[in-house]
Amino acid sequence: MALAITKKSGIYEINGALDPQNMSSIKNYFELLIEQSTYIKMSLNKIIDLDINGVQFIASLYRKAVAKNKVFFIVGLNNKEVVQLFKKEEITTY
């Protein structure tokens, strides 16, 4: 399924399925964003498919941002199963 990234009110919304076919394009997008920005807010509210590979991928983006002293927020973690996947990756959720 297609994946789209939209920016509204400073929040980067991921729309669609975060699957292996889409990871390279989103990786390039957010790695460039990490280099150019000091503050990134990613929303997962409109993701329709996310597994452990997607969570590990998002966790790696988060760690890259933190290593470069960037602020990286992930919002839209209303699904308890997804929250548990993030906790396995030692990413704190609120």
PDB file of N, CA and C in Angstrom, residues 18-78:
ATOM      1  N   LEU A  18       3.321   1.114   7.001  1.00  0.00           N
ATOM      2  CA  LEU A  18       4.780   1.189   7.123  1.00  0.00           C
ATOM      3  C   LEU A  18       5.298  -0.234   6.976  1.00  0.00           C
ATOM      4  N   ASP A  19       5.534  -0.623   5.725  1.00  0.00           N
ATOM      5  CA  ASP A  19       5.982  -1.976   5.430  1.00  0.00           C
ATOM      6  C   ASP A  19       7.357  -1.921   4.765  1.00  0.00           C
ATOM      7  N   PRO A  20       7.979  -3.082   4.553  1.00  0.00           N
ATOM      8  CA  PRO A  20       9.340  -3.078   3.991  1.00  0.00           C
ATOM      9  C   PRO A  20       9.470  -2.323   2.664  1.00  0.00           C
ATOM     10  N   GLN A  21       8.423  -2.325   1.840  1.00  0.00           N
ATOM     11  CA  GLN A  21       8.489  -1.622   0.558  1.00  0.00           C
ATOM     12  C   GLN A  21       8.563  -0.108   0.744  1.00  0.00           C
ATOM     13  N   ASN A  22       8.023   0.397   1.836  1.00  0.00           N
ATOM     14  CA  ASN A  22       7.977   1.842   2.065  1.00  0.00           C
ATOM     15  C   ASN A  22       9.111   2.364   2.944  1.00  0.00           C
ATOM     16  N   MET A  23       9.804   1.485   3.626  1.00  0.00           N
ATOM     17  CA  MET A  23      10.782   1.938   4.620  1.00  0.00           C
ATOM     18  C   MET A  23      11.935   2.730   4.031  1.00  0.00           C
ATOM     19  N   SER A  24      12.391   2.381   2.844  1.00  0.00           N
ATOM     20  CA  SER A  24      13.546   3.109   2.303  1.00  0.00           C
ATOM     21  C   SER A  24      13.186   4.558   1.983  1.00  0.00           C
ATOM     22  N   SER A  25      11.989   4.790   1.451  1.00  0.00           N
ATOM     23  CA  SER A  25      11.624   6.175   1.131  1.00  0.00           C
ATOM     24  C   SER A  25      11.407   7.001   2.394  1.00  0.00           C
ATOM     25  N   ILE A  26      10.767   6.430   3.393  1.00  0.00           N
ATOM     26  CA  ILE A  26      10.552   7.173   4.640  1.00  0.00           C
ATOM     27  C   ILE A  26      11.878   7.357   5.377  1.00  0.00           C
ATOM     28  N   LYS A  27      12.777   6.380   5.257  1.00  0.00           N
ATOM     29  CA  LYS A  27      14.103   6.501   5.883  1.00  0.00           C
ATOM     30  C   LYS A  27      14.844   7.703   5.302  1.00  0.00           C
ATOM     31  N   ASN A  28      14.882   7.798   3.998  1.00  0.00           N
ATOM     32  CA  ASN A  28      15.562   8.927   3.351  1.00  0.00           C
ATOM     33  C   ASN A  28      14.934  10.253   3.760  1.00  0.00           C
ATOM     34  N   TYR A  29      13.618  10.295   3.798  1.00  0.00           N
ATOM     35  CA  TYR A  29      12.897  11.519   4.146  1.00  0.00           C
ATOM     36  C   TYR A  29      13.257  11.977   5.555  1.00  0.00           C
ATOM     37  N   PHE A  30      13.149  11.062   6.530  1.00  0.00           N
ATOM     38  CA  PHE A  30      13.378  11.461   7.913  1.00  0.00           C
ATOM     39  C   PHE A  30      14.856  11.631   8.246  1.00  0.00           C
ATOM     40  N   GLU A  31      15.752  10.912   7.587  1.00  0.00           N
ATOM     41  CA  GLU A  31      17.178  11.140   7.834  1.00  0.00           C
ATOM     42  C   GLU A  31      17.588  12.534   7.361  1.00  0.00           C
ATOM     43  N   LEU A  32      17.053  12.969   6.242  1.00  0.00           N
ATOM     44  CA  LEU A  32      17.317  14.330   5.778  1.00  0.00           C
ATOM     45  C   LEU A  32      16.706  15.341   6.741  1.00  0.00           C
ATOM     46  N   LEU A  33      15.516  15.050   7.215  1.00  0.00           N
ATOM     47  CA  LEU A  33      14.853  15.931   8.175  1.00  0.00           C
ATOM     48  C   LEU A  33      15.651  16.027   9.477  1.00  0.00           C
ATOM     49  N   ILE A  34      16.205  14.912   9.932  1.00  0.00           N
ATOM     50  CA  ILE A  34      17.026  14.905  11.146  1.00  0.00           C
ATOM     51  C   ILE A  34      18.247  15.805  10.963  1.00  0.00           C
ATOM     52  N   GLU A  35      18.830  15.785   9.785  1.00  0.00           N
ATOM     53  CA  GLU A  35      19.999  16.630   9.514  1.00  0.00           C
ATOM     54  C   GLU A  35      19.636  18.117   9.490  1.00  0.00           C
ATOM     55  N   GLN A  36      18.445  18.441   8.997  1.00  0.00           N
ATOM     56  CA  GLN A  36      18.081  19.836   8.762  1.00  0.00           C
ATOM     57  C   GLN A  36      17.282  20.481   9.890  1.00  0.00           C
ATOM     58  N   SER A  37      16.712  19.699  10.783  1.00  0.00           N
ATOM     59  CA  SER A  37      15.819  20.237  11.812  1.00  0.00           C
ATOM     60  C   SER A  37      16.380  20.008  13.208  1.00  0.00           C
ATOM     61  N   THR A  38      15.892  20.785  14.145  1.00  0.00           N
ATOM     62  CA  THR A  38      16.259  20.561  15.544  1.00  0.00           C
ATOM     63  C   THR A  38      15.120  19.908  16.315  1.00  0.00           C
ATOM     64  N   TYR A  39      13.919  19.933  15.734  1.00  0.00           N
ATOM     65  CA  TYR A  39      12.722  19.449  16.410  1.00  0.00           C
ATOM     66  C   TYR A  39      11.859  18.701  15.394  1.00  0.00           C
ATOM     67  N   ILE A  40      11.557  17.443  15.687  1.00  0.00           N
ATOM     68  CA  ILE A  40      10.733  16.633  14.790  1.00  0.00           C
ATOM     69  C   ILE A  40       9.620  15.992  15.606  1.00  0.00           C
ATOM     70  N   LYS A  41       8.409  16.128  15.109  1.00  0.00           N
ATOM     71  CA  LYS A  41       7.261  15.484  15.744  1.00  0.00           C
ATOM     72  C   LYS A  41       6.592  14.600  14.695  1.00  0.00           C
ATOM     73  N   MET A  42       6.612  13.279  14.936  1.00  0.00           N
ATOM     74  CA  MET A  42       6.058  12.298  14.015  1.00  0.00           C
ATOM     75  C   MET A  42       4.766  11.738  14.603  1.00  0.00           C
ATOM     76  N   SER A  43       3.722  11.692  13.790  1.00  0.00           N
ATOM     77  CA  SER A  43       2.448  11.130  14.234  1.00  0.00           C
ATOM     78  C   SER A  43       2.208   9.783  13.568  1.00  0.00           C
ATOM     79  N   LEU A  44       1.786   8.821  14.376  1.00  0.00           N
ATOM     80  CA  LEU A  44       1.450   7.488  13.881  1.00  0.00           C
ATOM     81  C   LEU A  44      -0.059   7.264  13.861  1.00  0.00           C
ATOM     82  N   ASN A  45      -0.835   8.317  14.018  1.00  0.00           N
ATOM     83  CA  ASN A  45      -2.294   8.183  14.083  1.00  0.00           C
ATOM     84  C   ASN A  45      -2.908   7.564  12.836  1.00  0.00           C
ATOM     85  N   LYS A  46      -2.298   7.782  11.679  1.00  0.00           N
ATOM     86  CA  LYS A  46      -2.893   7.300  10.430  1.00  0.00           C
ATOM     87  C   LYS A  46      -2.149   6.122   9.817  1.00  0.00           C
ATOM     88  N   ILE A  47      -1.281   5.500  10.597  1.00  0.00           N
ATOM     89  CA  ILE A  47      -0.627   4.284  10.114  1.00  0.00           C
ATOM     90  C   ILE A  47      -1.633   3.145  10.203  1.00  0.00           C
ATOM     91  N   ILE A  48      -1.760   2.393   9.110  1.00  0.00           N
ATOM     92  CA  ILE A  48      -2.731   1.300   9.116  1.00  0.00           C
ATOM     93  C   ILE A  48      -2.079  -0.064   9.315  1.00  0.00           C
ATOM     94  N   ASP A  49      -0.767  -0.135   9.206  1.00  0.00           N
ATOM     95  CA  ASP A  49      -0.067  -1.400   9.421  1.00  0.00           C
ATOM     96  C   ASP A  49       1.318  -1.094   9.983  1.00  0.00           C
ATOM     97  N   LEU A  50       1.594  -1.633  11.164  1.00  0.00           N
ATOM     98  CA  LEU A  50       2.885  -1.419  11.816  1.00  0.00           C
ATOM     99  C   LEU A  50       3.231  -2.675  12.594  1.00  0.00           C
ATOM    100  N   ASP A  51       4.368  -3.282  12.268  1.00  0.00           N
ATOM    101  CA  ASP A  51       4.813  -4.468  12.986  1.00  0.00           C
ATOM    102  C   ASP A  51       6.127  -4.161  13.699  1.00  0.00           C
ATOM    103  N   ILE A  52       6.743  -5.184  14.267  1.00  0.00           N
ATOM    104  CA  ILE A  52       7.984  -4.988  15.026  1.00  0.00           C
ATOM    105  C   ILE A  52       9.081  -4.399  14.145  1.00  0.00           C
ATOM    106  N   ASN A  53       9.120  -4.760  12.863  1.00  0.00           N
ATOM    107  CA  ASN A  53      10.134  -4.191  11.966  1.00  0.00           C
ATOM    108  C   ASN A  53       9.937  -2.686  11.798  1.00  0.00           C
ATOM    109  N   GLY A  54       8.688  -2.263  11.681  1.00  0.00           N
ATOM    110  CA  GLY A  54       8.393  -0.837  11.583  1.00  0.00           C
ATOM    111  C   GLY A  54       8.748  -0.094  12.857  1.00  0.00           C
ATOM    112  N   VAL A  55       8.449  -0.724  13.993  1.00  0.00           N
ATOM    113  CA  VAL A  55       8.786  -0.117  15.287  1.00  0.00           C
ATOM    114  C   VAL A  55      10.300   0.001  15.431  1.00  0.00           C
ATOM    115  N   GLN A  56      11.033  -1.046  15.064  1.00  0.00           N
ATOM    116  CA  GLN A  56      12.494  -0.992  15.136  1.00  0.00           C
ATOM    117  C   GLN A  56      13.037   0.096  14.216  1.00  0.00           C
ATOM    118  N   PHE A  57      12.416   0.248  13.069  1.00  0.00           N
ATOM    119  CA  PHE A  57      12.818   1.283  12.128  1.00  0.00           C
ATOM    120  C   PHE A  57      12.603   2.676  12.727  1.00  0.00           C
ATOM    121  N   ILE A  58      11.417   2.918  13.284  1.00  0.00           N
ATOM    122  CA  ILE A  58      11.127   4.214  13.909  1.00  0.00           C
ATOM    123  C   ILE A  58      12.052   4.443  15.098  1.00  0.00           C
ATOM    124  N   ALA A  59      12.318   3.381  15.866  1.00  0.00           N
ATOM    125  CA  ALA A  59      13.237   3.491  17.001  1.00  0.00           C
ATOM    126  C   ALA A  59      14.634   3.888  16.530  1.00  0.00           C
ATOM    127  N   SER A  60      15.067   3.356  15.388  1.00  0.00           N
ATOM    128  CA  SER A  60      16.397   3.720  14.879  1.00  0.00           C
ATOM    129  C   SER A  60      16.436   5.192  14.466  1.00  0.00           C
ATOM    130  N   LEU A  61      15.345   5.695  13.880  1.00  0.00           N
ATOM    131  CA  LEU A  61      15.284   7.126  13.558  1.00  0.00           C
ATOM    132  C   LEU A  61      15.346   7.961  14.831  1.00  0.00           C
ATOM    133  N   TYR A  62      14.602   7.540  15.836  1.00  0.00           N
ATOM    134  CA  TYR A  62      14.588   8.232  17.126  1.00  0.00           C
ATOM    135  C   TYR A  62      16.002   8.295  17.710  1.00  0.00           C
ATOM    136  N   ARG A  63      16.694   7.163  17.712  1.00  0.00           N
ATOM    137  CA  ARG A  63      18.051   7.112  18.279  1.00  0.00           C
ATOM    138  C   ARG A  63      19.028   7.984  17.489  1.00  0.00           C
ATOM    139  N   LYS A  64      18.891   8.003  16.165  1.00  0.00           N
ATOM    140  CA  LYS A  64      19.751   8.871  15.349  1.00  0.00           C
ATOM    141  C   LYS A  64      19.528  10.336  15.699  1.00  0.00           C
ATOM    142  N   ALA A  65      18.269  10.702  15.859  1.00  0.00           N
ATOM    143  CA  ALA A  65      17.955  12.093  16.202  1.00  0.00           C
ATOM    144  C   ALA A  65      18.527  12.458  17.565  1.00  0.00           C
ATOM    145  N   VAL A  66      18.338  11.594  18.541  1.00  0.00           N
ATOM    146  CA  VAL A  66      18.842  11.855  19.896  1.00  0.00           C
ATOM    147  C   VAL A  66      20.366  11.939  19.885  1.00  0.00           C
ATOM    148  N   ALA A  67      21.017  11.067  19.125  1.00  0.00           N
ATOM    149  CA  ALA A  67      22.481  11.087  19.043  1.00  0.00           C
ATOM    150  C   ALA A  67      22.993  12.403  18.458  1.00  0.00           C
ATOM    151  N   LYS A  68      22.176  13.053  17.654  1.00  0.00           N
ATOM    152  CA  LYS A  68      22.554  14.340  17.061  1.00  0.00           C
ATOM    153  C   LYS A  68      21.960  15.518  17.838  1.00  0.00           C
ATOM    154  N   ASN A  69      21.532  15.236  19.081  1.00  0.00           N
ATOM    155  CA  ASN A  69      20.961  16.261  19.969  1.00  0.00           C
ATOM    156  C   ASN A  69      19.730  16.940  19.378  1.00  0.00           C
ATOM    157  N   LYS A  70      18.904  16.170  18.704  1.00  0.00           N
ATOM    158  CA  LYS A  70      17.654  16.675  18.140  1.00  0.00           C
ATOM    159  C   LYS A  70      16.496  16.219  19.024  1.00  0.00           C
ATOM    160  N   VAL A  71      15.440  16.996  19.045  1.00  0.00           N
ATOM    161  CA  VAL A  71      14.225  16.627  19.767  1.00  0.00           C
ATOM    162  C   VAL A  71      13.354  15.833  18.800  1.00  0.00           C
ATOM    163  N   PHE A  72      12.937  14.643  19.206  1.00  0.00           N
ATOM    164  CA  PHE A  72      12.156  13.755  18.335  1.00  0.00           C
ATOM    165  C   PHE A  72      10.991  13.195  19.137  1.00  0.00           C
ATOM    166  N   PHE A  73       9.785  13.638  18.805  1.00  0.00           N
ATOM    167  CA  PHE A  73       8.576  13.157  19.475  1.00  0.00           C
ATOM    168  C   PHE A  73       7.824  12.216  18.553  1.00  0.00           C
ATOM    169  N   ILE A  74       7.262  11.181  19.139  1.00  0.00           N
ATOM    170  CA  ILE A  74       6.382  10.271  18.412  1.00  0.00           C
ATOM    171  C   ILE A  74       5.026  10.362  19.090  1.00  0.00           C
ATOM    172  N   VAL A  75       4.010  10.763  18.343  1.00  0.00           N
ATOM    173  CA  VAL A  75       2.662  10.878  18.902  1.00  0.00           C
ATOM    174  C   VAL A  75       1.737   9.900  18.189  1.00  0.00           C
ATOM    175  N   GLY A  76       0.607   9.638  18.832  1.00  0.00           N
ATOM    176  CA  GLY A  76      -0.374   8.741  18.239  1.00  0.00           C
ATOM    177  C   GLY A  76      -0.223   7.311  18.683  1.00  0.00           C
ATOM    178  N   LEU A  77       0.322   7.120  19.861  1.00  0.00           N
ATOM    179  CA  LEU A  77       0.526   5.764  20.371  1.00  0.00           C
ATOM    180  C   LEU A  77      -0.656   5.354  21.243  1.00  0.00           C
ATOM    181  N   ASN A  78      -1.832   5.283  20.649  1.00  0.00           N
ATOM    182  CA  ASN A  78      -3.029   4.912  21.390  1.00  0.00           C
ATOM    183  C   ASN A  78      -3.245   3.405  21.438  1.00  0.00           C
TER     184      ASN A  78
END
